[in-house]
Amino acid sequence: MLAFILFLGLLLLYVVIAVYAERKVSAFVQDRIGPTEVGYKGLGQTVADLLKLIQKEDIVPSAADKKLFLIAPIVIFTSIFAGFAVLPLSPDLVGSKVSVGVLYLITIISMDVIGLIMAGWGSNNKFSLYGAVRSVSQILSYEIPLTLSILCVVMISQTLDLQEISFQQGIWANHYESENSITNYLFGIKYFGIDITQAGGILSWNIFRMPLLFFAYIIFFIASLAESNRAPFDIPEAESELVAGYHTEYSGFRWALFMLAEYGMMLLVAFLGVILFLGGWNTPFPNIGEVKLAAWTSGAPGTIAGNLWGAFWLIGKTILVIFLQMMVRWTYPRLRVDQLMYLCWKVLTPAALLLVFLSGIWRLLMV
Amino acid sequence: MTKGANNTYFGNIREGFSSLMKGLFLTLKHFVDARFRRKPIPVFDKDYFKYDKGIVTLEYPHEAIPVPDNGRYRLHNEIDDCIVCDLCAKICPVNCIEIDVIKSTEEIGKTSDGTTKRLYAARFDIDMAKCCYCGLCTTVCPTECLTMTKTYDYSEYDIRNMVYHFSDLTPAQAEEKKKLFEEQQKQKAKVEVDKNKGNVEDSALKDKPATEGEVKKPVFKPVIKPVIPKKSPDQDQDKKE
């Protein structure tokens, strides 16, 4: 319950800040200033926008399929918000300690597609329908490299539990309840015999435990952008072609829900990437001999300090990833549909398959 | 690497990757450079070309790039110097100046350059919403009373407020002057009738103001004579309304 309230608050707070941040980042990239008028340096801009959205009329087109039209935004938001249930925010704070967390997450995010097609079909509008069709084809395609890159991590970690994956990537590797004693070797190669279980930090993150996972993370990152319909993969809502894609007909609070879901998806995939590849809530600083940087910048699981440090590092890393997402959005032009499919099926998927194969071999070196 | 130099599967990937990184670093550079900000300085400032990076936005109502003193924007008429010659209204290509003239019974006064004023402007309206800022009216103005000022931000909520009234006569005053002139004309007509009857000739000449030799001519200015097609009477009608 605590996790639910925390994540809901976190998500709402995040959306308010992220919309503002996105506008500022895009402005700075384009040598502009961005919002300046509402509050100090325009900080109140998003709040003002939200208040405006709430006051707006909730218009339902007369030709729309009303039932589908009305519940679509709720389905989308719910499926994305449900994904937060298994994210470990800190060593002790996780909504649901399911042992199939990764599987659940991928499944529940896929529910999103149903909401999109409901919105597109229900709007009874050609732009909406085109947007929804594009969105579904894109999300379904990119789920394959996304899942394969996650599979690499699962093969290395030998678990589907996100909390266990988090524990493995730091100095508290042997503190997880169901964990058999594990040993982290440098680059995961037992042959060299360099034990870094107690060093922790960045050395025990998955991208260092198994250096090839760095490439897996790049695939994951690209695929996650496509999953969250963000530029340069925003052809489902390509504003220059489709007005606004599947949410063309929405207004007011329901439109706000779409916005909330989109930014929620951004946050979710950023969180997931950080947990799977970038050490979750573990500190990036390793213990070096007597200089116990890792121990100083994190607390033992179960203590308040441990939870605060954990949340700090996880959210900090996530913010960096989100910043990267924003920079990518404001740097690259939108892909054409054929380029989108080329990238997915001819580049990312074969590369991800190769990585799965190599991960299997690497896992043999780790034990 | 030029595009397509290595148009193979891996060549494309490598090229795509390197150009993507280049783009990302370019935007990142702009993001970092957003610390700097261009100052609102005019082009004649010596630092004008020194701000080559950072934010370029001008937050207009809060700050503005200064306009040179001889900026040519809103029209202004110094009515005290105006001899109501109607040249500006005639040359205006968009007919945005409207002048109603009342002849005066006597010399009204002198303008600041010494020209005698003999006409009242019952109305001297410039519709700035119509104005095309060509500046022809200021060129033809013999006393240089009609000028363009550096004020450029004068938008209005009501378009009627874009009409600027420069006449210093109230309608009542204008009416009064009109009556005075008409009375004088009647008087003159009477004198004329008297003259025709064979009465004194000198008295009629006395009232003629044009015979005064010491009237100062306007200071010489190059006159641009526009080719105005002969106006049909109905067009004139329009103008008076």
XYZ file of C-alpha atoms in Angstrom:
608
model
C 0.000 0.000 0.000
C 2.833 2.355 0.847
C 4.446 1.587 -2.485
C 1.161 2.294 -4.269
C 0.775 5.720 -2.726
C 4.460 6.470 -3.195
C 4.440 5.492 -6.839
C 1.210 7.327 -7.588
C 2.578 10.458 -5.961
C 5.914 9.949 -7.646
C 4.261 9.522 -11.026
C 2.113 12.637 -10.715
C 5.005 14.699 -9.406
C 7.210 13.293 -12.114
C 4.772 14.198 -14.889
C 4.485 17.777 -13.647
C 8.254 18.137 -13.495
C 9.013 16.158 -16.646
C 6.692 18.159 -18.868
C 8.353 21.324 -17.614
C 11.802 19.774 -17.982
C 11.036 18.545 -21.457
C 9.966 22.009 -22.543
C 13.061 23.537 -21.017
C 15.404 20.910 -22.486
C 13.896 21.305 -25.936
C 14.145 25.057 -25.611
C 17.793 24.971 -24.604
C 18.646 22.557 -27.388
C 17.046 24.951 -29.847
C 18.587 28.092 -28.318
C 15.279 29.225 -26.855
C 14.208 29.929 -23.279
C 11.073 27.866 -22.846
C 8.328 28.728 -20.375
C 9.113 31.822 -18.309
C 5.885 33.497 -17.337
C 4.095 31.345 -14.739
C 5.970 31.485 -11.487
C 9.717 31.674 -11.030
C 11.326 30.785 -14.370
C 8.015 29.335 -15.502
C 7.985 26.595 -12.860
C 4.226 26.820 -12.478
C 3.586 26.347 -16.183
C 2.692 22.648 -16.016
C 0.423 23.178 -13.023
C -1.376 25.930 -14.919
C -1.687 23.659 -17.951
C -3.065 20.853 -15.802
C -5.627 23.147 -14.181
C -6.704 24.243 -17.631
C -7.002 20.626 -18.780
C -9.157 19.663 -15.818
C -11.528 22.558 -16.471
C -11.985 21.641 -20.103
C -15.096 20.013 -21.442
C -14.924 16.264 -21.889
C -16.088 16.051 -25.482
C -17.293 12.744 -26.891
C -17.832 12.831 -30.653
C -21.381 11.856 -31.565
C -20.188 9.258 -34.078
C -17.751 7.666 -31.649
C -18.152 4.232 -30.138
C -18.897 5.670 -26.723
C -18.045 2.740 -24.501
C -14.666 2.129 -26.094
C -13.950 5.812 -26.369
C -14.612 6.473 -22.714
C -12.705 3.582 -21.154
C -9.695 3.583 -23.505
C -7.634 6.182 -21.603
C -8.390 4.409 -18.355
C -7.226 1.072 -19.778
C -4.017 2.616 -21.033
C -3.201 4.437 -17.836
C -4.120 1.493 -15.649
C -1.967 -0.954 -17.577
C 1.023 1.335 -17.399
C 0.533 2.236 -13.778
C 0.142 -1.439 -12.907
C 3.645 -1.940 -14.224
C 5.004 0.091 -11.315
C 3.771 -2.564 -8.908
C 6.864 -4.727 -9.265
C 9.516 -2.027 -9.410
C 11.829 -2.110 -6.401
C 12.269 1.509 -5.379
C 14.678 0.634 -2.578
C 15.910 -2.550 -0.851
C 12.671 -2.917 1.108
C 10.169 -0.940 -0.863
C 8.490 -2.853 -3.622
C 4.796 -2.963 -4.375
C 4.557 -6.667 -4.970
C 7.300 -9.177 -4.303
C 6.397 -11.475 -7.135
C 9.078 -13.855 -8.306
C 8.035 -13.384 -11.945
C 8.283 -9.601 -11.898
C 9.939 -9.205 -15.289
C 7.397 -11.425 -16.990
C 4.518 -9.597 -15.320
C 5.927 -6.234 -16.333
C 6.333 -7.113 -20.004
C 2.848 -8.597 -20.054
C 1.101 -5.724 -18.361
C 2.802 -3.159 -20.576
C 1.499 -5.035 -23.601
C -2.034 -4.389 -22.325
C -1.359 -0.819 -23.341
C -1.824 -1.848 -26.973
C -5.439 -2.833 -26.328
C -6.162 0.594 -24.930
C -4.545 2.249 -27.932
C -6.573 0.279 -30.440
C -9.732 0.958 -28.404
C -9.016 4.681 -28.495
C -8.214 4.649 -32.203
C -11.178 2.532 -33.199
C -13.619 4.139 -30.804
C -12.870 7.669 -31.987
C -14.286 6.842 -35.414
C -11.742 9.149 -36.985
C -9.291 8.271 -39.741
C -6.360 9.952 -38.021
C -7.051 8.138 -34.789
C -7.380 4.818 -36.530
C -4.180 5.303 -38.517
C -2.401 6.328 -35.352
C -3.667 3.319 -33.456
C -2.762 0.902 -36.242
C 0.714 2.327 -36.540
C 1.100 2.308 -32.795
C 0.080 -1.309 -32.460
C 2.312 -2.511 -35.274
C 5.214 -0.557 -33.828
C 4.760 -1.695 -30.246
C 4.275 -5.326 -31.219
C 7.391 -5.250 -33.414
C 9.605 -3.594 -30.865
C 8.476 -5.875 -28.096
C 10.664 -8.559 -29.643
C 14.074 -6.854 -29.350
C 12.955 -5.396 -26.025
C 12.093 -8.788 -24.622
C 15.217 -10.403 -26.067
C 17.432 -7.777 -24.451
C 15.645 -8.348 -21.150
C 16.123 -12.073 -21.667
C 19.895 -11.512 -21.745
C 19.712 -10.028 -18.252
C 17.453 -12.782 -17.029
C 19.926 -15.389 -18.300
C 22.792 -13.671 -16.510
C 20.818 -13.137 -13.310
C 19.006 -16.465 -13.366
C 15.902 -14.867 -11.904
C 12.736 -13.031 -12.954
C 12.468 -11.179 -9.655
C 13.376 -7.524 -10.168
C 14.276 -7.099 -6.511
C 16.657 -10.042 -6.677
C 18.208 -8.619 -9.846
C 18.705 -5.348 -7.983
C 20.334 -7.076 -5.015
C 22.749 -8.972 -7.247
C 24.223 -5.753 -8.613
C 25.758 -4.365 -5.435
C 27.560 -4.959 -2.205
C 24.407 -6.358 -0.556
C 24.306 -9.246 -3.020
C 24.024 -11.828 -0.282
C 21.388 -10.039 1.786
C 18.361 -11.046 -0.253
C 16.103 -13.486 1.563
C 15.873 -16.217 -1.052
C 19.381 -15.750 -2.316
C 21.908 -18.497 -2.209
C 25.344 -17.078 -1.623
C 26.547 -15.521 -4.854
C 29.927 -14.242 -5.900
C 30.440 -11.443 -8.392
C 33.627 -11.654 -10.424
C 35.119 -8.817 -12.449
C 33.355 -8.877 -15.851
C 31.681 -12.027 -14.562
C 34.580 -14.260 -15.537
C 35.358 -16.734 -12.820
C 38.569 -17.804 -14.522
C 40.364 -14.563 -13.572
C 39.246 -15.031 -10.003
C 38.924 -11.338 -9.147
C 36.145 -11.291 -6.564
C 34.300 -7.962 -6.556
C 31.324 -8.972 -4.424
C 32.518 -6.671 -1.654
C 33.700 -3.927 -4.000
C 30.266 -3.397 -5.504
C 29.551 -0.076 -7.131
C 29.580 0.277 -10.870
C 31.734 -2.863 -11.183
C 28.879 -5.084 -10.135
C 26.246 -3.433 -12.326
C 24.953 -5.751 -14.993
C 26.584 -3.761 -17.790
C 29.947 -4.483 -16.077
C 29.210 -7.938 -14.767
C 28.667 -8.907 -18.350
C 30.089 -6.186 -20.629
C 28.036 -7.356 -23.623
C 24.942 -6.285 -21.708
C 25.992 -2.737 -22.509
C 24.998 -3.419 -26.104
C 21.875 -5.122 -24.838
C 21.096 -1.922 -22.981
C 21.426 0.114 -26.165
C 18.943 -2.220 -27.836
C 16.693 -2.000 -24.789
C 16.889 1.781 -24.806
C 16.008 2.085 -28.486
C 13.189 -0.428 -28.198
C 11.857 1.246 -25.066
C 11.649 4.556 -26.903
C 9.550 2.835 -29.532
C 7.419 1.202 -26.829
C 6.628 4.539 -25.259
C 5.848 6.117 -28.665
C 8.431 8.809 -28.216
C 10.373 10.572 -30.924
C 12.100 9.459 -33.088
C 9.573 6.612 -32.954
C 6.491 8.804 -32.631
C 4.905 7.906 -35.935
C 1.677 6.820 -34.155
C 1.067 10.422 -33.161
C 3.096 12.126 -35.845
C 1.634 15.580 -35.505
C 2.571 16.641 -39.020
C 0.741 13.718 -40.558
C -1.928 12.475 -38.170
C -2.900 15.560 -36.130
C -2.313 13.720 -32.847
C -2.750 10.064 -33.751
C -4.931 7.922 -31.546
C -5.798 10.729 -29.130
C -6.917 13.227 -31.785
C -10.504 13.254 -30.561
C -9.776 13.427 -26.855
C -9.959 16.528 -24.756
C -9.823 17.613 -21.160
C -9.146 15.082 -18.465
C -9.135 12.060 -20.752
C -6.486 13.658 -22.899
C -4.536 14.388 -19.737
C -4.703 10.675 -18.948
C -3.065 9.899 -22.300
C -0.359 12.400 -21.531
C 0.043 10.925 -18.070
C 0.297 7.433 -19.552
C 2.882 8.499 -22.091
C 5.091 10.098 -19.490
C 4.384 7.236 -17.113
C 5.609 4.832 -19.777
C 8.774 6.883 -20.164
C 9.372 6.686 -16.439
C 8.558 2.991 -16.300
C 10.949 1.950 -19.055
C 13.642 4.237 -17.658
C 13.187 2.588 -14.241
C 13.216 -0.846 -15.795
C 16.380 -0.142 -17.755
C 18.113 1.173 -14.670
C 17.068 -1.835 -12.590
C 17.996 -4.396 -15.215
C 21.229 -2.927 -16.507
C 22.439 -0.005 -14.422
C 22.466 -1.446 -10.931
C 18.967 -0.570 -9.738
C 19.130 1.196 -6.393
C 22.828 0.409 -5.892
C 25.456 3.108 -5.588
C 27.778 3.679 -8.566
C 30.874 4.039 -6.328
C 32.864 0.887 -5.582
C 34.719 0.056 -2.394
C 38.417 0.452 -3.121
C 40.408 -1.171 -0.380
C 40.019 0.915 2.750
C 38.137 3.691 0.901
C 34.697 2.210 1.354
C 32.869 4.497 -1.103
C 30.099 1.970 -1.706
C 29.437 1.435 1.966
C 29.480 5.174 2.641
C 27.034 6.001 -0.097
C 24.503 3.310 0.674
C 22.887 1.809 3.714
C 22.203 -1.761 4.713
C 18.847 -3.138 3.577
C 16.259 -2.838 6.310
C 17.566 0.452 7.658
C 16.070 3.862 6.888
C 19.412 5.015 5.465
C 19.497 2.029 3.147
C 16.065 2.824 1.780
C 16.743 6.528 1.366
C 20.069 5.912 -0.379
C 18.429 3.270 -2.553
C 15.597 5.550 -3.631
C 18.092 8.363 -4.205
C 20.340 6.341 -6.490
C 17.500 4.720 -8.383
C 15.689 7.982 -9.034
C 18.939 9.765 -9.801
C 19.930 7.252 -12.443
C 16.406 7.247 -13.830
C 16.470 11.009 -14.215
C 19.685 10.723 -16.209
C 18.111 8.132 -18.491
C 15.038 10.312 -18.936
C 17.268 13.247 -19.789
C 18.851 11.079 -22.457
C 15.379 10.172 -23.744
C 14.563 13.851 -24.010
C 17.817 14.697 -25.779
C 17.168 11.888 -28.239
C 13.682 13.206 -28.863
C 14.886 16.706 -29.617
C 17.823 15.560 -31.735
C 16.531 13.047 -34.208
C 13.890 13.335 -36.891
C 11.012 10.897 -37.002
C 11.628 7.566 -38.748
C 9.670 6.509 -41.775
C 7.562 3.386 -41.357
C 9.907 1.327 -43.541
C 12.941 2.608 -41.635
C 11.183 1.751 -38.404
C 10.617 -1.821 -39.487
C 14.110 -2.102 -40.971
C 15.629 -1.023 -37.688
C 13.493 -3.414 -35.684
C 13.587 -6.568 -37.773
C 16.898 -6.316 -39.585
C 19.116 -4.629 -37.027
C 17.847 -4.846 -33.467
C 16.300 -8.293 -33.521
C 19.315 -10.130 -35.031
C 21.639 -8.229 -32.718
C 19.481 -9.088 -29.724
C 19.379 -12.751 -30.752
C 23.158 -12.779 -31.012
C 23.410 -11.194 -27.589
C 21.089 -13.825 -26.114
C 23.371 -16.486 -27.516
C 26.504 -14.792 -26.180
C 24.858 -14.230 -22.800
C 24.250 -17.942 -22.538
C 27.925 -18.621 -23.148
C 28.977 -15.871 -20.743
C 26.757 -17.344 -18.055
C 28.782 -20.551 -18.352
C 31.930 -18.535 -17.599
C 30.327 -17.003 -14.520
C 29.794 -20.202 -12.570
C 32.422 9.510 -44.366
C 30.202 10.566 -47.183
C 26.744 9.106 -47.358
C 26.558 5.798 -49.103
C 30.330 5.380 -49.219
C 29.889 2.016 -47.612
C 26.411 1.000 -48.603
C 26.470 -2.436 -47.046
C 24.535 -3.804 -44.083
C 27.265 -3.140 -41.541
C 28.423 -0.034 -43.370
C 24.964 1.457 -42.987
C 24.845 0.571 -39.316
C 28.254 2.088 -38.700
C 27.368 5.213 -40.617
C 24.047 5.487 -38.841
C 25.678 5.072 -35.465
C 28.382 7.682 -36.072
C 25.968 10.248 -37.470
C 23.549 9.633 -34.599
C 26.326 10.244 -32.084
C 27.351 13.384 -33.913
C 23.803 14.687 -33.764
C 23.480 13.895 -30.100
C 26.695 15.720 -29.270
C 25.596 18.699 -31.318
C 22.366 19.088 -29.381
C 24.201 18.452 -26.139
C 26.590 21.279 -27.017
C 23.651 23.608 -27.557
C 22.126 22.447 -24.270
C 25.360 23.236 -22.413
C 25.757 26.552 -24.243
C 22.307 27.578 -23.047
C 24.162 29.039 -20.059
C 24.948 31.991 -22.288
C 22.406 34.440 -23.434
C 22.316 37.092 -26.085
C 21.785 40.597 -24.705
C 19.147 42.862 -26.254
C 21.570 45.176 -28.007
C 21.086 47.004 -31.299
C 23.091 46.283 -34.396
C 25.195 49.420 -33.995
C 26.522 48.145 -30.662
C 30.139 47.061 -30.950
C 29.383 43.762 -29.170
C 26.564 42.882 -31.530
C 28.467 40.147 -33.359
C 30.196 38.747 -30.287
C 27.266 36.658 -29.043
C 27.722 33.636 -31.274
C 26.332 30.988 -28.924
C 23.647 30.429 -26.345
C 20.038 31.518 -26.135
C 18.911 34.063 -28.700
C 15.326 34.593 -27.569
C 14.254 38.150 -26.891
C 11.639 38.300 -24.155
C 9.883 41.063 -25.964
C 7.564 42.927 -23.662
C 10.142 42.705 -20.896
C 13.093 43.670 -23.018
C 13.458 45.150 -26.467
C 16.230 45.833 -28.893
C 16.569 49.637 -29.031
C 15.363 51.276 -32.213
C 17.514 54.026 -33.780
C 16.238 57.542 -33.110
C 15.409 57.950 -36.774
C 13.327 54.772 -36.822
C 10.401 55.169 -39.195
C 7.295 53.736 -37.625
C 4.261 55.568 -36.284
C 3.352 58.860 -37.976
C 3.163 62.029 -35.966
C 1.854 65.379 -37.060
C 2.935 68.520 -35.246
C -0.299 70.367 -35.885
C 1.147 73.735 -34.877
C 3.537 73.529 -37.811
C 0.999 72.175 -40.277
C -0.225 74.451 -43.019
C -2.924 71.953 -44.022
C -1.669 71.844 -47.583
C -3.194 68.383 -48.136
C -0.084 67.151 -49.977
C 0.297 64.189 -47.639
C -3.264 63.082 -48.151
C -2.863 63.377 -51.916
C 0.319 61.336 -52.137
C -0.705 58.624 -49.703
C -0.946 55.405 -51.747
C -3.424 53.822 -49.342
C -5.450 56.940 -48.566
C -4.948 56.708 -44.839
C -4.789 60.450 -44.198
C -8.038 62.362 -44.168
C -8.098 66.131 -43.922
C -11.028 68.554 -43.756
C -10.007 72.092 -44.513
C -11.579 75.317 -43.316
C -10.275 78.501 -44.805
C -9.426 81.143 -42.327
C -10.606 84.703 -42.446
C -7.193 86.000 -41.509
C -3.646 84.778 -41.054
C -3.659 82.240 -38.233
C -0.008 82.446 -37.382
C 3.382 81.230 -38.431
C 4.879 77.775 -38.332
C 8.256 77.286 -36.731
C 9.980 77.666 -40.090
C 8.153 80.907 -40.747
C 5.480 79.768 -43.153
C 2.185 81.506 -42.813
C -0.802 79.398 -41.852
C -4.032 80.267 -43.551
C -6.049 77.107 -43.216
C -7.577 75.315 -40.283
C -7.661 71.534 -40.166
C -11.142 70.706 -38.939
C -10.036 67.140 -39.179
C -6.567 65.646 -39.585
C -6.943 61.899 -39.130
C -4.357 59.269 -39.899
C -5.549 55.688 -39.889
C -2.435 53.814 -38.803
C -4.176 50.504 -39.442
C -4.141 51.369 -43.134
C -0.701 52.956 -43.213
C 1.883 51.077 -45.240
C 4.856 52.970 -43.778
C 6.132 54.078 -47.172
C 7.016 57.506 -45.803
C 5.903 59.407 -48.916
C 3.791 61.793 -46.839
C 6.793 62.826 -44.770
C 8.760 63.446 -47.962
C 6.232 65.786 -49.490
C 5.438 67.681 -46.309
C 6.663 71.252 -46.962
C 7.031 72.242 -43.320
C 8.284 68.882 -42.081
C 5.519 68.738 -39.524
C 4.545 65.208 -40.518
C 7.232 62.788 -39.351
C 7.700 59.135 -38.554
C 8.595 58.349 -34.970
C 10.415 55.424 -33.394
C 7.299 54.138 -31.624
C 6.412 50.783 -33.138
C 4.435 48.986 -30.467
C 1.018 50.617 -30.488
C -1.389 47.776 -31.079
C -4.942 48.310 -29.907
C -7.830 46.123 -28.863
C -10.263 48.239 -30.878
C -9.318 48.967 -34.459
C -11.002 52.370 -34.243
C -8.303 53.417 -31.831
C -5.802 53.043 -34.642
C -7.126 56.271 -36.138
C -5.080 59.130 -34.778
C -6.688 62.568 -34.578
C -4.219 65.403 -34.876
C -6.572 68.343 -35.293
C -6.501 70.787 -32.399
C -9.942 72.183 -33.166
C -13.005 70.957 -31.372
C -16.074 70.416 -33.580
C -17.662 73.497 -32.045
C -14.617 75.596 -32.839
C -14.527 74.223 -36.346
C -18.164 75.138 -36.823
C -17.466 78.613 -35.566
C -14.541 79.105 -37.952
C -16.639 77.839 -40.795
C -19.337 80.347 -40.037
C -16.823 83.137 -39.790
C -15.448 82.252 -43.198
C -18.885 82.009 -44.734
C -19.813 85.394 -43.339
C -16.681 86.880 -44.781
C -17.471 85.330 -48.126
C -20.921 86.906 -48.010
C -19.367 90.202 -47.193
C -17.018 89.815 -50.127
C -19.820 88.892 -52.418
C -21.582 92.021 -51.306
C -18.479 94.064 -52.021
C -18.258 92.404 -55.400
C -21.816 93.304 -56.122
C -21.070 96.826 -55.036
C -18.026 96.901 -57.309
C -20.077 95.717 -60.195
C -22.461 98.521 -59.466
C -19.525 100.795 -60.031
C -18.476 101.624 -56.464
C -14.981 101.953 -55.046
C -12.525 99.401 -56.287
C -9.934 99.750 -53.560
C -12.107 98.498 -50.753
C -12.486 95.156 -52.456
C -8.782 94.812 -53.002
C -8.078 95.612 -49.398
C -9.540 92.322 -48.209
C -7.537 90.221 -50.615
C -4.835 88.636 -48.546
C -2.935 87.118 -51.470
C -1.545 90.455 -52.506
C 0.716 90.688 -49.488
C 4.209 90.464 -50.890
C 6.102 89.659 -47.693
C 4.512 86.231 -47.165
C 7.312 83.757 -46.704
C 7.382 80.943 -49.172
C 7.984 77.482 -47.737
C 11.657 76.579 -47.545
C 12.626 74.934 -50.792
C 12.323 71.179 -50.825
C 12.643 68.839 -53.729
C 9.110 68.098 -54.761
C 8.280 64.694 -56.017
C 5.410 65.111 -58.347
C 3.327 61.962 -58.424
C 1.388 61.150 -61.508
C -2.134 61.243 -60.215
C -4.771 60.069 -62.606
C -7.595 62.520 -62.945
C -10.032 61.849 -60.212
C -13.600 61.251 -61.098
C -16.082 63.272 -59.039
C -17.455 60.242 -57.207
C -13.997 59.395 -55.882
C -13.816 62.858 -54.420
C -17.148 62.228 -52.847
C -15.734 59.199 -51.109
C -12.852 61.096 -49.721
C -14.987 63.693 -48.087
C -16.959 61.162 -46.154
